[in-house]
Short mmCIF file of C-alpha atoms and ligand atoms in Angstrom, two decimals:
data_model
loop_
_atom_site.label_atom_id
_atom_site.label_comp_id
_atom_site.label_asym_id
_atom_site.label_seq_id
_atom_site.Cartn_x
_atom_site.Cartn_y
_atom_site.Cartn_z
CA UNK A 115 -31.86 -4.74 34.99
CA UNK A 116 -29.32 -2.08 35.92
CA UNK A 117 -28.35 0.39 33.20
CA UNK A 118 -24.82 -0.96 33.07
CA UNK A 119 -26.04 -4.56 32.65
CA UNK A 120 -28.48 -3.45 29.96
CA UNK A 121 -25.67 -1.79 28.05
CA UNK A 122 -23.43 -4.83 28.41
CA UNK A 123 -26.31 -7.02 27.22
CA UNK A 124 -27.04 -4.83 24.16
CA UNK A 125 -23.37 -4.90 23.30
CA UNK A 126 -23.18 -8.69 23.68
CA UNK A 127 -26.26 -8.99 21.41
CA UNK A 128 -24.56 -6.81 18.83
CA UNK A 129 -21.43 -8.97 18.90
CA UNK A 130 -23.58 -12.13 18.63
CA UNK A 131 -25.43 -10.64 15.66
CA UNK A 132 -22.10 -9.76 14.09
CA UNK A 133 -20.88 -13.32 14.66
CA UNK A 134 -24.04 -14.75 13.09
CA UNK A 135 -23.46 -12.64 10.02
CA UNK A 136 -19.95 -14.02 9.78
CA UNK A 137 -20.93 -16.50 7.10
CA UNK A 138 -22.17 -13.64 4.94
CA UNK A 139 -18.79 -11.92 4.95
CA UNK A 140 -18.61 -8.19 4.57
CA UNK A 141 -15.14 -7.29 3.37
CA UNK A 142 -14.07 -3.71 3.85
CA UNK A 143 -10.99 -2.22 2.27
CA UNK A 144 -9.48 0.31 4.69
CA UNK A 145 -7.19 3.10 3.50
CA UNK A 146 -5.05 5.20 5.86
CA UNK A 147 -2.71 8.08 4.97
CA UNK A 148 -3.11 10.66 7.75
CA UNK A 149 0.55 11.00 8.72
CA UNK A 150 3.66 9.09 7.69
CA UNK A 151 2.30 5.62 6.99
CA UNK A 152 0.59 4.63 3.76
CA UNK A 153 -1.61 1.70 4.68
CA UNK A 154 -4.30 -0.51 3.20
CA UNK A 155 -6.03 -3.54 4.70
CA UNK A 156 -8.99 -5.81 4.15
CA UNK A 157 -11.00 -6.83 7.20
CA UNK A 158 -13.96 -9.21 7.15
CA UNK A 159 -16.96 -8.34 9.34
CA UNK A 160 -14.90 -5.91 11.36
CA UNK A 161 -13.01 -8.68 13.13
CA UNK A 162 -10.94 -10.80 10.76
CA UNK A 163 -7.87 -9.28 9.15
CA UNK A 164 -7.47 -10.75 5.66
CA UNK A 165 -4.50 -8.50 4.88
CA UNK A 166 -2.78 -5.45 6.35
CA UNK A 167 -0.04 -3.61 4.48
CA UNK A 168 1.83 -0.64 5.95
CA UNK A 169 4.49 1.33 4.05
CA UNK A 170 6.31 3.37 6.66
CA UNK A 171 8.07 6.61 5.72
CA UNK A 172 10.17 6.67 8.87
CA UNK A 173 13.46 6.40 6.94
CA UNK A 174 12.55 9.48 4.87
CA UNK A 175 11.67 11.67 7.88
CA UNK A 176 14.40 10.39 10.20
CA UNK A 177 17.07 12.86 9.18
CA UNK A 178 14.69 15.77 9.95
CA UNK A 179 13.80 14.37 13.39
CA UNK A 180 10.07 14.55 12.60
CA UNK A 181 7.49 14.27 9.84
CA UNK A 182 7.93 16.77 6.98
CA UNK A 183 4.42 17.30 5.55
CA UNK A 184 5.44 17.91 1.90
CA UNK A 185 7.63 14.84 1.83
CA UNK A 186 4.85 12.80 3.43
CA UNK A 187 2.31 13.79 0.73
CA UNK A 188 4.77 13.00 -2.04
CA UNK A 189 5.57 9.59 -0.59
CA UNK A 190 1.88 8.74 -0.10
CA UNK A 191 1.36 9.51 -3.79
CA UNK A 192 4.14 7.09 -4.69
CA UNK A 193 2.89 4.35 -2.36
CA UNK A 194 -0.90 4.44 -2.39
CA UNK A 195 -1.51 2.39 -5.55
CA UNK A 196 1.03 -0.41 -4.83
CA UNK A 197 -0.01 -0.60 -1.17
CA UNK A 198 -3.72 -1.02 -2.00
CA UNK A 199 -2.86 -3.51 -4.74
CA UNK A 200 -0.73 -5.50 -2.30
CA UNK A 201 -3.48 -5.56 0.36
CA UNK A 202 -5.99 -6.88 -2.16
CA UNK A 203 -3.53 -9.50 -3.45
CA UNK A 204 -2.52 -10.66 0.05
CA UNK A 205 -6.19 -11.19 0.91
CA UNK A 206 -6.49 -13.41 -2.18
CA UNK A 207 -9.19 -11.15 -3.59
CA UNK A 208 -9.79 -8.71 -6.41
CA UNK A 209 -11.06 -5.17 -5.93
CA UNK A 210 -14.45 -6.36 -7.20
CA UNK A 211 -14.78 -8.67 -4.14
CA UNK A 212 -14.65 -5.76 -1.73
CA UNK A 213 -18.02 -4.68 -0.28
CA UNK A 214 -17.10 -1.17 0.83
CA UNK A 215 -14.18 1.22 1.15
CA UNK A 216 -13.35 2.94 4.43
CA UNK A 217 -11.03 5.94 4.30
CA UNK A 218 -9.45 8.15 6.96
CA UNK A 219 -10.99 11.63 6.74
CA UNK A 220 -8.93 13.19 9.54
CA UNK A 221 -7.40 14.34 11.79
CA UNK A 222 -3.96 14.51 10.20
CA UNK A 223 -1.83 16.34 7.67
CA UNK A 224 -4.12 17.74 4.99
CA UNK A 225 -1.89 16.88 2.02
CA UNK A 226 -1.33 13.37 3.34
CA UNK A 227 -5.02 12.79 4.10
CA UNK A 228 -6.04 13.95 0.62
CA UNK A 229 -4.01 11.24 -1.08
CA UNK A 230 -5.75 8.29 0.62
CA UNK A 231 -9.14 9.98 0.67
CA UNK A 232 -9.08 10.91 -3.02
CA UNK A 233 -7.89 7.46 -4.04
CA UNK A 234 -10.58 5.82 -1.88
CA UNK A 235 -13.21 8.08 -3.41
CA UNK A 236 -12.11 7.29 -6.96
CA UNK A 237 -12.07 3.54 -6.23
CA UNK A 238 -15.54 3.68 -4.68
CA UNK A 239 -16.93 5.62 -7.64
CA UNK A 240 -15.31 3.48 -10.31
CA UNK A 241 -16.23 0.18 -8.62
CA UNK A 242 -19.71 1.32 -7.59
CA UNK A 243 -18.97 0.48 -3.92
CA UNK A 244 -20.08 2.37 -0.83
CA UNK A 245 -17.58 4.84 0.64
CA UNK A 246 -17.34 5.24 4.43
CA UNK A 247 -15.52 8.11 6.14
CA UNK A 248 -13.60 7.18 9.28
CA UNK A 249 -12.08 9.38 11.96
CA UNK A 250 -8.46 8.27 12.49
CA UNK A 251 -8.94 8.41 16.28
CA UNK A 252 -11.92 6.10 16.04
CA UNK A 253 -9.62 3.78 14.12
CA UNK A 254 -7.26 3.63 17.11
CA UNK A 255 -10.19 2.64 19.37
CA UNK A 256 -11.14 -0.12 16.93
CA UNK A 257 -7.57 -1.42 16.74
CA UNK A 258 -8.10 -2.68 20.29
CA UNK A 259 -11.67 -3.89 19.79
CA UNK A 260 -10.80 -5.72 16.57
CA UNK A 261 -8.12 -7.89 18.11
CA UNK A 262 -9.99 -8.46 21.36
CA UNK A 263 -13.04 -9.71 19.42
CA UNK A 264 -10.89 -11.84 17.16
CA UNK A 265 -9.44 -13.45 20.32
CA UNK A 266 -12.98 -14.04 21.63
CA UNK A 267 -12.71 -11.64 24.58
CA UNK A 268 -14.84 -8.61 23.73
CA UNK A 269 -14.21 -5.76 26.19
CA UNK A 270 -17.28 -4.82 28.20
CA UNK A 271 -18.61 -1.37 27.37
CA UNK A 272 -18.67 1.43 28.32
CA UNK A 273 -14.89 1.60 28.24
CA UNK A 274 -12.34 4.33 28.89
CA UNK A 275 -9.97 4.55 25.94
CA UNK A 276 -6.58 6.24 26.07
CA UNK A 277 -5.25 7.11 22.61
CA UNK A 278 -1.58 7.90 23.04
CA UNK A 279 0.66 8.52 20.04
CA UNK A 280 3.04 11.04 18.51
CA UNK A 281 0.15 13.32 17.59
CA UNK A 282 -2.44 12.63 20.29
CA UNK A 283 -2.99 12.01 23.96
CA UNK A 284 -6.74 11.70 24.40
CA UNK A 285 -9.22 10.05 26.74
CA UNK A 286 -12.60 8.88 25.45
CA UNK A 287 -15.50 7.14 27.08
CA UNK A 288 -16.74 4.66 24.49
CA UNK A 289 -20.13 2.95 24.31
CA UNK A 290 -22.69 1.89 21.74
CA UNK A 291 -26.31 2.85 21.17
CA UNK A 292 -29.04 1.86 18.74
CA UNK A 293 -28.62 3.46 15.33
CA UNK A 294 -31.50 4.71 13.20
CA UNK A 295 -31.06 1.67 10.90
CA UNK A 296 -33.93 -0.83 10.87
CA UNK A 297 -31.60 -3.83 10.99
CA UNK A 298 -30.79 -3.20 14.67
CA UNK A 299 -27.22 -2.12 13.96
CA UNK A 300 -25.60 -0.27 16.83
CA UNK A 301 -23.32 2.67 16.52
CA UNK A 302 -20.36 3.70 18.63
CA UNK A 303 -20.55 6.85 20.71
CA UNK A 304 -17.43 8.69 21.88
CA UNK A 305 -17.33 11.20 24.69
CA UNK A 306 -14.14 13.20 24.97
CA UNK A 307 -13.05 13.19 28.60
CA UNK A 308 -9.66 14.87 28.28
CA UNK A 309 -6.67 15.56 26.07
CA UNK A 310 -3.23 17.07 26.10
CA UNK A 311 -2.90 20.81 26.54
CA UNK A 312 0.49 20.91 24.80
CA UNK A 313 2.73 18.04 23.64
CA UNK A 314 1.42 14.55 22.99
CA UNK A 315 3.19 11.87 25.06
CA UNK A 316 4.86 10.37 21.96
CA UNK A 317 6.01 13.83 20.93
CA UNK A 318 7.71 14.23 24.33
CA UNK A 319 9.42 10.84 23.82
CA UNK A 320 10.62 11.96 20.38
CA UNK A 321 11.85 15.36 21.61
CA UNK A 322 13.71 13.94 24.61
CA UNK A 323 15.29 11.34 22.31
CA UNK A 324 16.41 14.17 20.03
CA UNK A 325 18.03 16.05 22.96
CA UNK A 326 19.88 12.89 23.95
CA UNK A 327 20.79 11.87 20.37
CA UNK A 328 18.88 8.60 20.48
CA UNK A 329 17.48 8.76 16.95
CA UNK A 330 13.97 9.01 15.55
CA UNK A 331 11.36 7.93 16.47
CA UNK A 332 12.45 8.11 20.08
CA UNK A 333 9.80 5.97 21.76
CA UNK A 334 11.08 2.50 20.87
CA UNK A 335 14.71 3.33 21.88
CA UNK A 336 13.72 5.01 25.15
CA UNK A 337 11.50 1.98 25.85
CA UNK A 338 14.52 -0.34 25.50
CA UNK A 339 17.16 1.80 27.26
CA UNK A 340 14.89 2.73 30.18
CA UNK A 341 14.96 -0.90 31.30
CA UNK A 342 18.66 -0.40 32.24
CA UNK A 343 18.23 2.75 34.32
CA UNK A 344 16.98 3.66 37.78
CA UNK A 345 13.54 5.23 37.30
CA UNK A 346 13.72 6.97 40.66
CA UNK A 347 17.13 8.60 40.11
CA UNK A 348 15.75 11.92 38.83
CA UNK A 349 12.51 13.24 40.29
CA UNK A 350 10.29 15.08 37.85
CA UNK A 351 7.44 16.87 39.62
CA UNK A 352 3.92 15.70 38.81
CA UNK A 353 2.42 17.56 35.86
CA UNK A 354 -0.12 20.11 36.99
CA UNK A 355 -3.12 20.79 34.78
CA UNK A 356 -5.69 23.29 35.96
CA UNK A 357 -9.38 22.79 35.26
CA UNK A 358 -10.07 19.36 33.84
CA UNK A 359 -8.25 16.68 35.91
CA UNK A 360 -8.27 14.38 32.87
CA UNK A 361 -6.26 16.71 30.65
CA UNK A 362 -2.59 15.96 30.11
CA UNK A 363 0.55 18.09 29.74
CA UNK A 364 3.99 16.83 28.73
CA UNK A 365 5.90 19.90 27.68
CA UNK A 366 6.88 20.51 31.36
CA UNK A 367 8.62 17.13 31.69
CA UNK A 368 10.33 17.62 28.32
CA UNK A 369 11.59 21.07 29.36
CA UNK A 370 12.73 19.70 32.73
CA UNK A 371 14.93 17.19 30.84
CA UNK A 372 16.32 20.03 28.71
CA UNK A 373 17.26 22.12 31.78
CA UNK A 374 18.65 19.06 33.54
CA UNK A 375 21.02 18.51 30.60
CA UNK A 376 21.92 22.21 30.26
CA UNK A 377 23.06 22.32 33.88
CA UNK A 378 25.23 19.23 33.39
CA UNK A 379 27.79 19.68 30.58
CA UNK A 380 29.26 16.29 31.47
CA UNK A 381 26.47 14.68 29.36
CA UNK A 382 27.66 16.44 26.18
CA UNK A 383 30.57 14.17 25.12
CA UNK A 384 28.24 11.15 25.21
CA UNK A 385 25.57 13.02 23.25
CA UNK A 386 28.18 13.93 20.62
CA UNK A 387 29.35 10.33 20.41
CA UNK A 388 25.81 9.06 19.88
CA UNK A 389 25.20 11.76 17.28
CA UNK A 390 28.22 10.52 15.36
CA UNK A 391 27.03 6.93 15.68
CA UNK A 392 23.62 7.90 14.29
CA UNK A 393 25.32 9.70 11.40
CA UNK A 394 27.12 6.41 10.63
CA UNK A 395 23.77 4.62 10.62
CA UNK A 396 24.39 2.88 13.96
CA UNK A 397 21.03 3.35 15.59
CA UNK A 398 20.24 0.00 17.24
CA UNK A 399 19.37 0.04 20.95
CA UNK A 400 22.53 -1.99 21.66
CA UNK A 401 24.79 0.44 19.80
CA UNK A 402 23.26 3.47 21.53
CA UNK A 403 23.30 1.80 24.93
CA UNK A 404 27.01 1.06 24.57
CA UNK A 405 27.52 4.83 24.23
CA UNK A 406 25.34 5.70 27.23
CA UNK A 407 26.65 5.92 30.79
CA UNK A 408 24.57 5.05 33.84
CA UNK A 409 23.57 8.68 34.44
CA UNK A 410 22.02 8.85 30.95
CA UNK A 411 20.20 5.55 31.42
CA UNK A 412 18.89 6.79 34.77
CA UNK A 413 17.66 10.02 33.18
CA UNK A 414 15.89 8.08 30.42
CA UNK A 415 14.26 5.71 32.91
CA UNK A 416 13.18 8.62 35.12
CA UNK A 417 11.65 10.49 32.17
CA UNK A 418 9.71 7.40 31.12
CA UNK A 419 8.60 6.76 34.70
CA UNK A 420 7.16 10.30 34.95
CA UNK A 421 5.23 9.99 31.68
CA UNK A 422 3.98 6.46 32.25
CA UNK A 423 2.79 7.09 35.82
CA UNK A 424 0.95 10.20 34.68
CA UNK A 425 -0.76 8.36 31.78
CA UNK A 426 -1.75 5.38 33.92
CA UNK A 427 -2.85 7.51 36.89
CA UNK A 428 -5.09 9.89 34.95
CA UNK A 429 -6.62 7.16 32.79
CA UNK A 430 -7.50 4.87 35.69
CA UNK A 431 -8.85 7.72 37.80
CA UNK A 432 -11.08 8.68 34.88
CA UNK A 433 -12.11 5.03 34.43
CA UNK A 434 -13.22 4.89 38.08
CA UNK A 435 -14.93 8.26 38.05
CA UNK A 436 -16.87 7.53 34.87
CA UNK A 437 -17.82 4.04 36.05
CA UNK A 438 -16.64 2.16 32.97
CA UNK A 439 -16.35 -1.61 32.60
CA UNK A 440 -12.94 -1.80 30.92
CA UNK A 441 -9.92 0.19 29.81
CA UNK A 442 -8.53 0.34 26.25
CA UNK A 443 -5.08 1.71 25.42
CA UNK A 444 -4.11 2.42 21.80
CA UNK A 445 -1.72 4.46 19.61
CA UNK A 446 2.04 4.25 19.04
CA UNK A 447 2.99 4.75 22.71
CA UNK A 448 0.71 1.82 23.65
CA UNK A 449 3.57 -0.36 22.38
CA UNK A 450 5.63 0.77 25.39
CA UNK A 451 6.48 -2.15 27.66
CA UNK A 452 6.56 -0.23 30.92
CA UNK A 453 3.21 1.38 30.10
CA UNK A 454 1.69 -2.05 29.56
CA UNK A 455 3.14 -3.46 32.78
CA UNK A 456 1.96 -0.52 34.88
CA UNK A 457 -1.52 -0.53 33.33
CA UNK A 458 -1.84 -4.26 34.01
CA UNK A 459 -0.67 -3.87 37.63
CA UNK A 460 -2.81 -0.88 38.47
CA UNK A 461 -5.97 -2.00 36.69
CA UNK A 462 -5.76 -5.39 38.38
CA UNK A 463 -5.67 -3.64 41.76
CA UNK A 464 -8.87 -1.83 40.78
CA UNK A 465 -10.56 -4.95 39.41
CA UNK A 466 -10.66 -3.57 35.86
CA UNK A 467 -9.66 -5.29 32.66
CA UNK A 468 -7.23 -3.49 30.34
CA UNK A 469 -6.89 -4.20 26.61
CA UNK A 470 -4.04 -3.29 24.24
CA UNK A 471 -3.63 -3.91 20.52
CA UNK A 472 -0.67 -5.98 19.33
CA UNK A 473 2.40 -3.87 18.58
CA UNK A 474 1.60 -3.97 14.85
CA UNK A 475 -1.85 -2.48 15.41
CA UNK A 476 -0.66 0.03 18.05
CA UNK A 477 0.93 2.25 15.42
CA UNK A 478 -0.93 3.62 12.39
CA UNK A 479 -2.42 0.97 10.11
CA UNK A 480 -5.47 0.50 7.88
CA UNK A 481 -6.95 -2.62 9.52
CA UNK A 482 -8.20 -0.33 12.30
CA UNK A 483 -9.82 1.94 9.70
CA UNK A 484 -11.59 -0.98 8.01
CA UNK A 485 -12.72 -2.26 11.45
CA UNK A 486 -14.08 1.17 12.43
CA UNK A 487 -15.90 1.39 9.09
CA UNK A 488 -17.75 -1.89 9.66
CA UNK A 489 -20.38 -0.77 12.23
CA UNK A 490 -20.93 2.37 10.13
CA UNK A 491 -21.45 0.20 7.04
CA UNK A 492 -23.93 -1.96 8.97
CA UNK A 493 -25.80 1.15 10.14
CA UNK A 494 -26.03 2.44 6.55
CA UNK A 495 -23.65 5.39 6.94
CA UNK A 496 -22.30 6.45 3.55
CA UNK A 497 -20.07 9.30 2.40
CA UNK A 498 -20.72 10.98 -0.92
CA UNK A 499 -18.49 12.53 -3.56
CA UNK A 500 -18.28 15.80 -1.59
CA UNK A 501 -16.24 14.09 1.15
CA UNK A 502 -13.21 16.21 2.04
CA UNK A 503 -10.22 15.87 4.33
CA UNK A 504 -10.59 17.38 7.82
CA UNK A 505 -7.13 18.01 9.33
CA UNK A 506 -8.65 18.89 12.75
CA UNK A 507 -11.50 16.40 12.71
CA UNK A 508 -12.73 16.08 16.31
CA UNK A 509 -14.11 12.76 17.51
CA UNK A 510 -17.38 12.52 19.42
CA UNK A 511 -18.69 15.08 21.84
CA UNK A 512 -17.50 16.66 25.05
CA UNK A 513 -19.51 17.35 28.18
CA UNK A 514 -16.65 19.06 30.00
CA UNK A 515 -15.78 15.84 31.74
CA UNK A 516 -18.52 15.58 34.34
CA UNK A 517 -18.23 12.16 35.99
CA UNK A 518 -21.32 9.94 35.74
CA UNK A 519 -23.57 9.77 38.80
CA UNK A 520 -22.58 6.60 40.68
O1 LIG B 37 0.43 6.03 16.34
P1 LIG B 37 1.75 6.40 15.74
O2 LIG B 37 2.36 5.41 14.79
O3 LIG B 37 1.65 7.71 14.91
C1 LIG B 37 1.01 8.84 15.34
O4 LIG B 37 -0.22 8.96 15.07
O5 LIG B 37 1.70 9.66 15.98
O6 LIG B 37 2.72 6.74 16.95
C2 LIG B 37 4.06 7.11 16.79
C3 LIG B 37 4.59 7.56 18.15
C4 LIG B 37 5.98 8.16 18.10
O7 LIG B 37 5.99 9.34 18.88
C5 LIG B 37 6.86 7.08 18.74
O8 LIG B 37 8.00 7.59 19.40
C6 LIG B 37 5.89 6.46 19.72
O9 LIG B 37 4.64 6.45 19.05
N1 LIG B 37 6.27 5.09 20.08
C7 LIG B 37 6.61 4.70 21.33
C8 LIG B 37 6.96 3.33 21.25
N2 LIG B 37 6.80 2.93 19.95
C9 LIG B 37 6.37 4.01 19.25
N3 LIG B 37 6.66 5.39 22.48
C10 LIG B 37 7.06 4.74 23.59
N4 LIG B 37 7.41 3.44 23.58
C11 LIG B 37 7.38 2.69 22.46
N5 LIG B 37 7.71 1.41 22.48
ZN1 LIG B 38 -2.45 7.49 14.82
#
């Protein structure tokens, strides 16, 4: 049997074993507080969402055009208890019915992380339940796997996973291997293939939206307005990244938009008008589109085109070079419609299957944390009372992106 088939077979066996255990439900309470969403969820056997509650702070941070760490910590403190309570109630359970607690350890804002992590720790100690530490990035990978399994179409591994959000643009090769546990549980292995050298893609969306007075967060509005512009109207040069061909860079495109606007004062009256509309609370895509001329819509579409083509191109080249079986795309920017269309088109041409989470699981949530905790729980991984937040928590290992021998 070829190595690839063996891996696919081991993975299928793991999923079958997981399915067989389904009757003996393992319910994990996931807690997430790494950035500006306080979230709690209960997931059974890593695949069935019993509840998922997300309290977004976007309205608090909007007027600053980005997340303010101190405000985020304060809001997490206010929300954590009601959010967890709500998740337990929506699942029709009590805290005593939960088998384990999975918490985000990092990466993220330290003050924000500490709120969820400390609460999870206290709950685990007081209830006498196991505590499992989860890397937030691993959560994004499991957001895709969770829904794909629930729909009965498990992605074949190894997979290339693009995590693309406001804080991250990362490429991981994902597979499983036997864990040390005697029960045959498998564990996930992540190899970092590349990442952004400067801005994350979502950050570039947010900053360009700020320049154009399109509100915060910028991604969803740019997504909607770009559909009305000509994506080939403004040519942004391809981003050049020396060294690792799977690294990303988006500050160049963002700066190109800035200079484009600086050289064209005719955009300013429209920007001022949208700024005033935002100040009046008129921030719907329709309201902002009505205040945007064709040149603005073309600029927005061209910016999005440059980012999307770069993301799709680098990810699929990496997928081919590292001989993976499928492609996973996760994180806030994975909600982008053009990104989904282009990934579908290009992966089909290459005979690869691409998987996305639903929009609700694309952005930060706790169902993905509970799902990522499940294989760790099965493999006997436990955190102890010394668990601490890790704001720069790296995921997996890096081999300097050497493609696999074909
Ligand atoms: O994953 P997420 O909720 O939080 C982070 O970990 O950053 O992602 C939020 C990011 C923001 O930058 C937002 O502008 C972007 O995802 N985003 C989008 C879309 N929806 C959210 N970007 C492009 N198109 C979208 N539809
Ligand atoms: Zn995230």
